[in-house]
XYZ file of N, CA, C and O in Angstrom:
848
model
N 5.801 93.035 98.805
C 5.212 92.846 97.488
C 5.224 94.169 96.729
O 4.813 95.204 97.256
N 5.715 94.112 95.492
C 5.740 95.304 94.654
C 7.046 96.065 94.689
O 7.239 96.980 93.883
N 7.953 95.717 95.615
C 9.250 96.388 95.673
C 10.270 95.614 94.838
O 10.074 94.446 94.501
N 11.367 96.285 94.506
C 12.378 95.686 93.645
C 13.401 94.917 94.485
O 14.019 95.485 95.387
N 13.564 93.645 94.169
C 14.481 92.761 94.885
C 15.465 92.128 93.907
O 15.129 91.877 92.751
N 16.660 91.847 94.395
C 17.577 90.934 93.726
C 17.592 89.655 94.551
O 17.813 89.695 95.762
N 17.342 88.520 93.900
C 17.221 87.251 94.605
C 18.512 86.437 94.511
O 19.072 86.279 93.426
N 18.940 85.930 95.652
C 20.051 84.990 95.713
C 19.500 83.704 96.313
O 19.141 83.656 97.490
N 19.424 82.665 95.484
C 18.794 81.416 95.912
C 19.854 80.377 96.291
O 20.762 80.101 95.515
N 19.698 79.821 97.499
C 20.602 78.793 97.998
C 20.002 77.412 97.746
O 18.795 77.225 97.841
N 20.876 76.445 97.431
C 20.388 75.132 96.995
C 19.893 74.256 98.139
O 18.782 73.742 98.114
N 20.731 74.047 99.141
C 20.465 73.014 100.144
C 19.357 73.415 101.116
O 19.204 74.584 101.472
N 18.592 72.408 101.553
C 17.619 72.603 102.630
C 17.694 71.387 103.550
O 18.029 70.285 103.109
N 17.403 71.579 104.818
C 17.494 70.487 105.793
C 16.166 69.767 105.965
O 16.088 68.766 106.685
N 15.098 70.263 105.341
C 13.825 69.553 105.322
C 13.394 69.408 103.864
O 13.947 70.059 102.968
N 12.407 68.561 103.636
C 11.975 68.276 102.269
C 10.446 68.266 102.223
O 9.820 67.202 102.276
N 9.866 69.435 102.163
C 8.412 69.552 102.073
C 7.936 68.878 100.790
O 8.532 69.056 99.718
N 6.871 68.134 100.878
C 6.456 67.328 99.728
C 5.973 68.168 98.555
O 5.921 67.684 97.427
N 5.665 69.429 98.798
C 5.209 70.293 97.709
C 6.333 71.158 97.126
O 6.108 71.932 96.200
N 7.550 71.031 97.649
C 8.640 71.928 97.238
C 8.968 71.736 95.759
O 9.128 70.605 95.280
N 9.099 72.848 95.048
C 9.431 72.780 93.626
C 10.913 73.056 93.367
O 11.323 73.297 92.235
N 11.733 73.033 94.427
C 13.172 73.272 94.283
C 14.020 72.024 94.547
O 15.239 72.052 94.384
N 13.400 70.924 94.925
C 14.151 69.764 95.409
C 15.123 69.199 94.383
O 16.218 68.769 94.729
N 14.745 69.151 93.133
C 15.577 68.512 92.117
C 16.447 69.493 91.338
O 17.071 69.123 90.347
N 16.491 70.731 91.778
C 17.263 71.738 91.058
C 18.673 71.828 91.644
O 18.839 71.956 92.854
N 19.664 71.733 90.790
C 21.057 71.694 91.214
C 21.665 73.092 91.140
O 21.549 73.781 90.124
N 22.308 73.504 92.231
C 22.928 74.814 92.288
C 24.291 74.838 91.610
O 24.812 73.815 91.169
N 24.859 76.013 91.558
C 26.192 76.231 90.991
C 27.074 76.823 92.089
O 26.690 77.787 92.753
N 28.246 76.233 92.293
C 29.153 76.769 93.307
C 29.655 78.144 92.881
O 29.996 78.361 91.719
N 29.706 79.050 93.848
C 30.134 80.415 93.543
C 30.836 80.999 94.759
O 30.418 80.765 95.911
N 31.901 81.709 94.545
C 32.590 82.399 95.631
C 31.748 83.595 96.083
O 31.003 84.183 95.305
N 31.926 83.942 97.354
C 31.165 85.075 97.881
C 31.474 86.365 97.124
O 30.586 87.168 96.847
N 32.706 86.553 96.765
C 33.082 87.764 96.031
C 32.401 87.816 94.671
O 31.977 88.884 94.215
N 32.255 86.650 94.030
C 31.581 86.602 92.739
C 30.086 86.865 92.893
O 29.463 87.509 92.036
N 29.514 86.365 93.980
C 28.101 86.628 94.233
C 27.862 88.120 94.442
O 26.920 88.699 93.894
N 28.729 88.739 95.221
C 28.603 90.184 95.456
C 28.750 90.961 94.158
O 27.994 91.911 93.890
N 29.722 90.565 93.339
C 29.932 91.241 92.058
C 28.710 91.091 91.159
O 28.296 92.039 90.493
N 28.116 89.882 91.145
C 26.924 89.667 90.338
C 25.748 90.497 90.800
O 24.978 91.027 89.983
N 25.598 90.629 92.105
C 24.517 91.452 92.654
C 24.686 92.911 92.235
O 23.740 93.566 91.784
N 25.893 93.419 92.369
C 26.145 94.822 92.026
C 25.974 95.063 90.523
O 25.460 96.110 90.107
N 26.368 94.085 89.706
C 26.187 94.200 88.269
C 24.706 94.239 87.915
O 24.259 95.051 87.089
N 23.936 93.378 88.552
C 22.490 93.349 88.323
C 21.848 94.677 88.714
O 20.973 95.190 88.014
N 22.312 95.238 89.820
C 21.741 96.505 90.266
C 22.098 97.640 89.314
O 21.259 98.500 89.018
N 23.326 97.636 88.811
C 23.716 98.681 87.857
C 22.924 98.564 86.561
O 22.544 99.566 85.947
N 22.645 97.333 86.166
C 21.952 97.101 84.906
C 20.457 97.374 84.999
O 19.876 98.002 84.101
N 19.815 96.898 86.058
C 18.351 96.945 86.134
C 17.823 97.642 87.385
O 16.623 97.584 87.650
N 18.695 98.274 88.147
C 18.291 98.890 89.412
C 17.667 100.245 89.241
O 17.386 100.667 88.113
N 17.470 100.937 90.362
C 17.917 100.512 91.701
C 16.975 99.493 92.336
O 15.778 99.486 92.064
N 17.547 98.644 93.184
C 16.795 97.672 93.959
C 16.891 98.033 95.437
O 17.917 98.535 95.889
N 15.841 97.737 96.155
C 15.843 98.061 97.585
C 16.390 96.915 98.433
O 17.150 97.134 99.366
N 16.002 95.679 98.101
C 16.344 94.531 98.939
C 17.202 93.532 98.178
O 17.035 93.333 96.981
N 18.081 92.854 98.921
C 18.666 91.605 98.491
C 17.892 90.511 99.224
O 17.856 90.481 100.456
N 17.245 89.630 98.468
C 16.450 88.553 99.053
C 17.251 87.265 99.064
O 17.659 86.778 98.007
N 17.461 86.721 100.239
C 18.183 85.465 100.416
C 17.139 84.375 100.625
O 16.388 84.392 101.601
N 17.062 83.442 99.670
C 15.992 82.455 99.693
C 16.573 81.089 99.400
O 17.791 80.928 99.325
N 15.742 80.084 99.253
C 16.317 78.756 99.113
C 15.407 77.767 98.440
O 14.520 78.155 97.684
N 15.685 76.518 98.898
C 16.567 76.057 99.964
C 16.400 76.819 101.282
O 15.396 77.434 101.534
N 17.428 76.707 102.101
C 17.433 77.394 103.396
C 18.726 78.175 103.549
O 19.793 77.604 103.796
N 18.671 79.506 103.438
C 19.884 80.331 103.513
C 20.650 80.197 104.827
O 21.879 80.341 104.837
N 19.960 79.902 105.927
C 20.635 79.857 107.220
C 21.557 78.646 107.369
O 22.305 78.565 108.347
N 21.535 77.730 106.403
C 22.513 76.650 106.393
C 23.880 77.133 105.923
O 24.872 76.411 106.049
N 23.942 78.339 105.379
C 25.155 78.856 104.736
C 25.720 80.057 105.500
O 26.102 81.052 104.908
N 25.795 79.957 106.812
C 26.155 81.121 107.625
C 27.508 81.718 107.253
O 27.663 82.948 107.228
N 28.515 80.880 106.990
C 29.846 81.404 106.693
C 29.855 82.229 105.410
O 30.679 83.139 105.250
N 28.969 81.912 104.512
C 28.811 82.655 103.266
C 27.865 83.843 103.471
O 28.117 84.959 103.019
N 26.767 83.576 104.174
C 25.675 84.536 104.285
C 26.029 85.767 105.112
O 25.779 86.903 104.695
N 26.621 85.542 106.273
C 26.832 86.658 107.201
C 27.731 87.740 106.620
O 27.356 88.934 106.633
N 28.907 87.423 106.078
C 29.728 88.485 105.496
C 29.105 89.111 104.252
O 29.297 90.300 103.994
N 28.338 88.335 103.480
C 27.677 88.907 102.310
C 26.605 89.904 102.726
O 26.483 90.988 102.134
N 25.841 89.579 103.739
C 24.830 90.506 104.241
C 25.485 91.795 104.745
O 24.970 92.893 104.528
N 26.619 91.643 105.418
C 27.346 92.812 105.903
C 27.791 93.687 104.725
O 27.645 94.916 104.750
N 28.330 93.034 103.700
C 28.794 93.777 102.523
C 27.647 94.473 101.808
O 27.764 95.631 101.391
N 26.521 93.807 101.668
C 25.381 94.414 100.971
C 24.827 95.604 101.750
O 24.409 96.599 101.160
N 24.841 95.494 103.067
C 24.452 96.646 103.891
C 25.353 97.838 103.575
O 24.901 98.975 103.484
N 26.650 97.570 103.401
C 27.600 98.629 103.104
C 27.343 99.302 101.772
O 27.713 100.469 101.569
N 26.693 98.580 100.852
C 26.343 99.148 99.553
C 24.964 99.813 99.563
O 24.487 100.252 98.511
N 24.331 99.854 100.716
C 23.056 100.556 100.839
C 21.821 99.697 100.637
O 20.697 100.213 100.640
N 22.000 98.385 100.464
C 20.846 97.498 100.310
C 20.288 97.100 101.666
O 20.988 97.109 102.673
N 19.023 96.705 101.672
C 18.419 96.076 102.831
C 18.435 94.562 102.630
O 18.334 94.073 101.503
N 18.561 93.837 103.730
C 18.643 92.377 103.685
C 17.298 91.752 104.034
O 16.736 92.007 105.102
N 16.802 90.928 103.109
C 15.505 90.262 103.252
C 15.769 88.762 103.328
O 16.267 88.163 102.372
N 15.467 88.160 104.450
C 15.726 86.742 104.675
C 14.434 85.952 104.569
O 13.491 86.175 105.326
N 14.415 85.006 103.631
C 13.262 84.101 103.499
C 13.679 82.739 104.030
O 14.650 82.137 103.547
N 12.958 82.221 105.023
C 13.444 81.081 105.787
C 12.289 80.184 106.219
O 11.143 80.633 106.342
N 12.631 78.906 106.473
C 11.605 77.981 106.952
C 11.310 78.158 108.438
O 10.465 77.458 109.000
N 12.000 79.074 109.095
C 11.653 79.421 110.474
C 11.975 78.353 111.498
O 11.271 78.231 112.509
N 13.035 77.592 111.267
C 13.377 76.470 112.147
C 14.736 76.655 112.825
O 14.882 76.381 114.017
N 15.726 77.145 112.108
C 17.113 77.192 112.599
C 17.345 78.448 113.441
O 18.021 79.391 113.046
N 16.826 78.425 114.648
C 16.823 79.623 115.494
C 18.225 80.020 115.961
O 18.507 81.201 116.135
N 19.103 79.053 116.170
C 20.469 79.399 116.592
C 21.212 80.139 115.480
O 21.949 81.091 115.734
N 21.010 79.713 114.241
C 21.631 80.399 113.106
C 21.038 81.789 112.934
O 21.750 82.745 112.617
N 19.734 81.933 113.141
C 19.116 83.261 113.035
C 19.736 84.223 114.041
O 19.993 85.391 113.712
N 19.976 83.762 115.255
C 20.567 84.626 116.281
C 21.889 85.207 115.803
O 22.249 86.333 116.146
N 22.598 84.464 114.969
C 23.908 84.886 114.499
C 23.830 86.008 113.465
O 24.808 86.744 113.290
N 22.693 86.143 112.771
C 22.582 87.166 111.717
C 21.436 88.140 111.940
O 21.181 88.997 111.091
N 20.744 88.034 113.072
C 19.534 88.838 113.265
C 19.813 90.338 113.138
O 18.995 91.084 112.598
N 20.971 90.792 113.589
C 21.276 92.219 113.526
C 21.491 92.704 112.093
O 21.436 93.911 111.839
N 21.720 91.781 111.163
C 21.926 92.149 109.763
C 20.650 92.058 108.940
O 20.640 92.430 107.766
N 19.584 91.550 109.533
C 18.311 91.388 108.818
C 17.478 92.662 108.918
O 17.347 93.250 109.998
N 16.915 93.063 107.805
C 15.973 94.187 107.796
C 14.534 93.703 107.715
O 13.630 94.358 108.229
N 14.314 92.581 107.052
C 12.975 92.001 106.965
C 13.123 90.487 106.910
O 14.021 89.962 106.241
N 12.234 89.793 107.621
C 12.270 88.336 107.663
C 10.919 87.789 107.228
O 9.880 88.174 107.779
N 10.945 86.909 106.247
C 9.754 86.167 105.829
C 9.903 84.763 106.394
O 10.707 83.968 105.910
N 9.133 84.459 107.409
C 9.294 83.232 108.186
C 8.124 82.292 107.960
O 6.968 82.680 108.108
N 8.418 81.047 107.617
C 7.368 80.038 107.482
C 7.021 79.421 108.827
O 7.886 79.250 109.697
N 5.753 79.070 108.977
C 5.329 78.082 109.964
C 4.893 76.868 109.159
O 4.055 76.977 108.264
N 5.460 75.707 109.460
C 5.310 74.523 108.617
C 4.364 73.498 109.260
O 4.755 72.761 110.163
N 3.115 73.411 108.789
C 2.230 72.349 109.297
C 2.613 70.991 108.705
O 2.689 70.841 107.486
N 2.860 70.019 109.557
C 3.304 68.712 109.077
C 2.245 68.022 108.229
O 2.574 67.217 107.351
N 0.973 68.343 108.464
C -0.089 67.734 107.662
C -0.021 68.187 106.212
O -0.566 67.526 105.322
N 0.666 69.292 105.938
C 0.827 69.803 104.580
C 2.203 69.448 104.024
O 2.343 69.058 102.866
N 3.243 69.566 104.867
C 4.609 69.367 104.380
C 5.010 67.899 104.278
O 5.885 67.539 103.495
N 4.388 67.042 105.110
C 4.843 65.661 105.214
C 6.078 65.515 106.084
O 6.639 64.428 106.202
N 6.510 66.597 106.716
C 7.669 66.597 107.605
C 7.216 66.448 109.065
O 6.025 66.358 109.357
N 8.166 66.435 109.997
C 7.851 66.345 111.416
C 7.290 67.671 111.930
O 7.275 68.680 111.220
N 6.852 67.663 113.145
C 6.322 68.852 113.808
C 7.494 69.712 114.287
O 8.318 69.263 115.083
N 7.545 70.957 113.806
C 8.608 71.878 114.204
C 8.075 73.021 115.083
O 8.675 74.090 115.126
N 6.987 72.797 115.772
C 6.365 73.893 116.518
C 7.294 74.465 117.595
O 7.325 75.684 117.808
N 8.059 73.621 118.275
C 8.986 74.130 119.300
C 10.029 75.028 118.657
O 10.308 76.136 119.151
N 10.627 74.565 117.562
C 11.641 75.360 116.873
C 11.046 76.656 116.328
O 11.688 77.716 116.396
N 9.837 76.591 115.817
C 9.180 77.792 115.302
C 9.003 78.849 116.400
O 9.217 80.043 116.171
N 8.605 78.403 117.572
C 8.394 79.366 118.658
C 9.704 80.026 119.078
O 9.760 81.255 119.277
N 10.760 79.253 119.201
C 12.064 79.819 119.554
C 12.564 80.760 118.460
O 13.145 81.817 118.737
N 12.346 80.388 117.211
C 12.758 81.224 116.082
C 11.991 82.543 116.093
O 12.571 83.623 115.915
N 10.688 82.468 116.310
C 9.853 83.668 116.262
C 10.222 84.656 117.366
O 10.164 85.878 117.154
N 10.610 84.176 118.508
C 11.012 85.072 119.594
C 12.201 85.934 119.179
O 12.305 87.095 119.580
N 13.090 85.359 118.371
C 14.246 86.119 117.881
C 13.849 87.007 116.714
O 14.173 88.194 116.661
N 13.113 86.451 115.768
C 12.738 87.185 114.553
C 11.894 88.411 114.859
O 11.976 89.424 114.159
N 11.117 88.354 115.916
C 10.208 89.452 116.244
C 10.937 90.738 116.615
O 10.315 91.795 116.709
N 12.243 90.668 116.795
C 13.012 91.897 117.045
C 13.060 92.779 115.792
O 13.342 93.975 115.872
N 12.860 92.174 114.639
C 12.949 92.887 113.367
C 11.599 92.850 112.651
O 10.668 92.171 113.073
N 11.510 93.602 111.542
C 10.302 93.534 110.733
C 10.151 92.106 110.199
O 11.008 91.607 109.477
N 9.070 91.455 110.574
C 8.873 90.049 110.227
C 7.421 89.822 109.847
O 6.518 90.413 110.432
N 7.211 88.970 108.853
C 5.871 88.449 108.624
C 5.954 86.934 108.545
O 7.007 86.363 108.281
N 4.830 86.299 108.799
C 4.751 84.844 108.906
C 3.916 84.310 107.755
O 2.860 84.863 107.438
N 4.394 83.227 107.144
C 3.670 82.592 106.052
C 3.339 81.156 106.434
O 4.201 80.424 106.923
N 2.095 80.757 106.191
C 1.671 79.373 106.381
C 1.102 78.876 105.062
O 0.090 79.394 104.591
N 1.776 77.912 104.462
C 1.283 77.314 103.220
C 0.212 76.285 103.578
O 0.423 75.424 104.435
N -0.932 76.387 102.908
C -2.077 75.544 103.250
C -2.579 74.779 102.033
O -2.685 75.329 100.934
N -2.894 73.509 102.244
C -3.520 72.676 101.222
C -4.790 72.081 101.813
O -5.115 72.293 102.991
N -5.475 71.291 101.017
C -6.682 70.637 101.516
C -6.384 69.616 102.604
O -7.304 69.160 103.289
N -5.113 69.259 102.776
C -4.734 68.283 103.805
C -4.529 68.921 105.181
O -4.240 68.223 106.154
N -4.656 70.228 105.307
C -4.361 70.889 106.565
C -5.219 70.341 107.705
O -6.440 70.194 107.572
N -4.577 70.019 108.807
C -5.266 69.577 110.011
C -5.622 70.813 110.843
O -4.742 71.592 111.207
N -6.888 70.988 111.145
C -7.344 72.205 111.823
C -6.707 72.358 113.195
O -6.313 73.458 113.591
N -6.606 71.272 113.956
C -5.988 71.368 115.279
C -4.531 71.793 115.178
O -4.041 72.589 115.988
N -3.832 71.271 114.179
C -2.433 71.664 113.986
C -2.341 73.131 113.588
O -1.467 73.867 114.066
N -3.239 73.571 112.722
C -3.261 74.975 112.338
C -3.479 75.863 113.564
O -2.780 76.871 113.759
N -4.429 75.500 114.397
C -4.694 76.284 115.611
C -3.474 76.343 116.515
O -3.197 77.365 117.154
N -2.738 75.255 116.583
C -1.522 75.205 117.405
C -0.480 76.192 116.879
O 0.177 76.897 117.667
N -0.326 76.275 115.563
C 0.623 77.222 114.983
C 0.185 78.661 115.223
O 1.002 79.530 115.543
N -1.095 78.910 115.076
C -1.605 80.265 115.335
C -1.401 80.629 116.800
O -1.060 81.784 117.139
N -1.563 79.667 117.688
C -1.366 79.941 119.115
C 0.070 80.346 119.414
O 0.325 81.154 120.312
N 1.040 79.798 118.663
C 2.430 80.218 118.823
C 2.559 81.708 118.534
O 3.230 82.452 119.268
N 1.926 82.158 117.477
C 1.983 83.586 117.131
C 1.290 84.419 118.202
O 1.804 85.468 118.618
N 0.145 83.973 118.657
C -0.606 84.713 119.684
C 0.231 84.879 120.939
O 0.277 85.963 121.543
N 0.926 83.832 121.358
C 1.730 83.887 122.580
C 3.004 84.695 122.395
O 3.482 85.334 123.332
N 3.564 84.671 121.201
C 4.926 85.157 121.007
C 4.992 86.534 120.357
O 5.749 87.401 120.798
N 4.210 86.754 119.298
C 4.313 88.012 118.540
C 2.974 88.318 117.862
O 2.866 88.298 116.626
N 1.945 88.626 118.639
C 0.591 88.756 118.089
C 0.397 89.950 117.159
O -0.606 90.001 116.430
N 1.320 90.894 117.151
C 1.167 92.068 116.284
C 1.638 91.810 114.856
O 1.391 92.629 113.967
N 2.299 90.677 114.609
C 2.854 90.420 113.286
C 1.779 90.012 112.292
O 0.734 89.470 112.654
N 2.072 90.252 111.025
C 1.188 89.835 109.937
C 1.373 88.345 109.674
O 2.492 87.841 109.606
N 0.265 87.643 109.502
C 0.271 86.237 109.116
C -0.342 86.122 107.724
O -1.447 86.622 107.484
N 0.377 85.487 106.814
C -0.089 85.290 105.444
C -0.453 83.819 105.261
O 0.373 82.929 105.513
N -1.675 83.563 104.833
C -2.114 82.215 104.494
C -2.011 82.064 102.981
O -2.616 82.832 102.231
N -1.239 81.077 102.547
C -0.969 80.939 101.111
C -1.514 79.609 100.595
O -1.098 78.543 101.047
N -2.456 79.660 99.641
C -3.019 78.421 99.091
C -1.995 77.676 98.263
O -1.342 78.244 97.393
N -1.862 76.388 98.559
C -0.884 75.545 97.878
C -1.410 75.117 96.519
O -2.504 74.552 96.412
N -0.631 75.367 95.497
C -1.046 75.040 94.141
C -0.863 73.569 93.841
O 0.035 72.910 94.360
N -1.738 73.057 92.992
C -1.577 71.720 92.443
C -1.366 71.873 90.954
O -0.396 72.479 90.513
N -2.290 71.351 90.172
C -2.191 71.527 88.727
C -2.440 72.982 88.338
O -1.944 73.470 87.327
N -3.261 73.664 89.122
C -3.462 75.101 88.953
C -3.145 75.780 90.268
O -3.024 75.119 91.310
N -3.010 77.082 90.258
C -2.723 77.798 91.500
C -3.868 77.609 92.507
O -5.044 77.528 92.131
N -3.499 77.559 93.782
C -4.446 77.238 94.835
C -5.652 78.152 94.910
O -6.726 77.734 95.330
N -5.505 79.418 94.499
C -6.637 80.334 94.596
C -7.761 79.962 93.650
O -8.877 80.458 93.780
N -7.483 79.073 92.673
C -8.522 78.639 91.744
C -9.232 77.367 92.213
O -10.087 76.840 91.500
N -8.868 76.887 93.390
C -9.507 75.715 93.989
C -10.563 76.205 94.977
O -10.228 76.620 96.089
N -11.861 76.162 94.603
C -12.884 76.749 95.478
C -13.012 76.048 96.818
O -13.313 76.693 97.834
N -12.781 74.736 96.852
C -12.873 74.009 98.119
C -11.766 74.482 99.065
O -12.006 74.767 100.245
N -10.554 74.575 98.534
C -9.434 75.041 99.346
C -9.640 76.473 99.802
O -9.405 76.802 100.974
N -10.088 77.331 98.920
C -10.264 78.734 99.288
C -11.347 78.907 100.343
O -11.216 79.736 101.250
N -12.416 78.116 100.273
C -13.445 78.176 101.323
C -12.852 77.755 102.667
O -13.136 78.361 103.705
N -12.009 76.723 102.624
C -11.379 76.250 103.861
C -10.452 77.330 104.428
O -10.450 77.582 105.647
N -9.682 77.941 103.578
C -8.746 78.966 104.050
C -9.494 80.182 104.585
O -9.078 80.798 105.572
N -10.606 80.520 103.957
C -11.412 81.637 104.477
C -11.883 81.344 105.904
O -11.875 82.223 106.771
N -12.277 80.094 106.150
C -12.707 79.718 107.501
C -11.536 79.765 108.475
O -11.678 80.226 109.616
N -10.365 79.317 108.037
C -9.187 79.363 108.908
C -8.765 80.807 109.187
O -8.317 81.130 110.291
N -8.936 81.666 108.206
C -8.644 83.082 108.428
C -9.557 83.650 109.513
O -9.117 84.366 110.412
N -10.831 83.323 109.417
C -11.776 83.820 110.424
C -11.425 83.297 111.813
O -11.506 84.046 112.802
N -11.019 82.034 111.908
C -10.609 81.477 113.203
C -9.412 82.239 113.753
O -9.356 82.567 114.947
N -8.465 82.548 112.879
C -7.242 83.233 113.316
C -7.529 84.646 113.791
O -6.904 85.137 114.729
N -8.457 85.305 113.115
C -8.756 86.699 113.441
C -9.481 86.872 114.774
O -9.680 87.997 115.220
N -9.836 85.789 115.402
C -10.384 85.891 116.752
C -9.321 86.358 117.741
O -9.643 86.981 118.760
N -8.060 86.037 117.437
C -6.970 86.350 118.373
C -5.839 87.160 117.760
O -4.940 87.598 118.482
N -5.842 87.334 116.438
C -4.814 88.116 115.756
C -5.483 89.222 114.953
O -6.622 89.085 114.515
N -4.765 90.315 114.751
C -5.370 91.468 114.077
C -5.084 91.529 112.584
O -5.776 92.236 111.851
N -4.064 90.787 112.106
C -3.665 90.929 110.701
C -3.362 89.560 110.108
O -2.242 89.063 110.195
N -4.371 88.950 109.521
C -4.231 87.651 108.861
C -4.728 87.812 107.434
O -5.891 88.152 107.218
N -3.859 87.561 106.460
C -4.177 87.831 105.061
C -4.091 86.546 104.240
O -3.276 85.677 104.526
N -4.904 86.476 103.192
C -4.819 85.391 102.222
C -4.170 85.964 100.973
O -4.669 86.912 100.378
N -3.029 85.382 100.582
C -2.292 85.895 99.434
C -1.799 84.741 98.578
O -1.154 83.826 99.089
N -2.080 84.757 97.282
C -1.561 83.718 96.392
C -0.089 83.929 96.093
O 0.514 84.924 96.519
N 0.487 83.016 95.343
C 1.887 83.131 94.950
C 1.982 84.090 93.754
O 1.772 83.698 92.600
N 2.303 85.321 94.032
C 2.294 86.350 92.999
C 3.257 86.015 91.859
O 2.941 86.234 90.684
N 4.443 85.474 92.188
C 5.428 85.214 91.143
C 4.907 84.199 90.123
O 5.244 84.258 88.943
N 4.062 83.250 90.584
C 3.477 82.294 89.653
C 2.423 82.961 88.776
O 2.309 82.668 87.585
N 1.649 83.848 89.351
C 0.574 84.498 88.605
C 1.100 85.406 87.512
O 0.479 85.553 86.453
N 2.256 86.037 87.756
C 2.786 86.951 86.761
C 3.884 86.301 85.912
O 4.484 86.947 85.057
N 4.161 85.017 86.185
C 5.088 84.266 85.355
C 6.546 84.615 85.536
O 7.347 84.473 84.602
N 6.914 85.037 86.757
C 8.317 85.355 87.013
C 9.132 84.094 87.193
O 10.264 83.993 86.737
N 8.576 83.100 87.857
C 9.291 81.833 88.102
C 8.306 80.693 88.103
O 7.290 80.759 88.753
């Protein structure tokens, strides 16, 4: 937070969280060379930037595009920041050496409306923990406490030193303005801090400052 990033957003995702605001947005096909040229142009115009942020959708669905682009950006002196749903652990293994920072989701099914991915999350986290990684859990009033505890237990068993970010899910207004939700998240933070040392509550900064 607060550092300069260039964002490359990928369209496709293999899951469909019910709160996702990207589902109906259509991407534009682009060659890897054109993407690299656009990144460098953006940096010359508005830089310097420290990170190239690969976000989505799910960037790990695009390995043939992603891996050589990450290699090229490293060659230009950028750091690679991967934002991911934390599920595709085999794909992560293929690019882990090119990642400088990983923003990994843990997805509670009571919030996403998707299936339980706890097994995949644990396998993913074991790989991601080799690099600088933080974990994000999006929370709404629908969060099931037992499911939340199960996700926290994955972190405790696998990578207890990592930062966990609890993010209030927005509805008509941003989640931090929902007092019922914020009270619930404060209680979940306290539960987590019994076994983890760094659990933070952070709103969606880009929404608050009107970036996207």
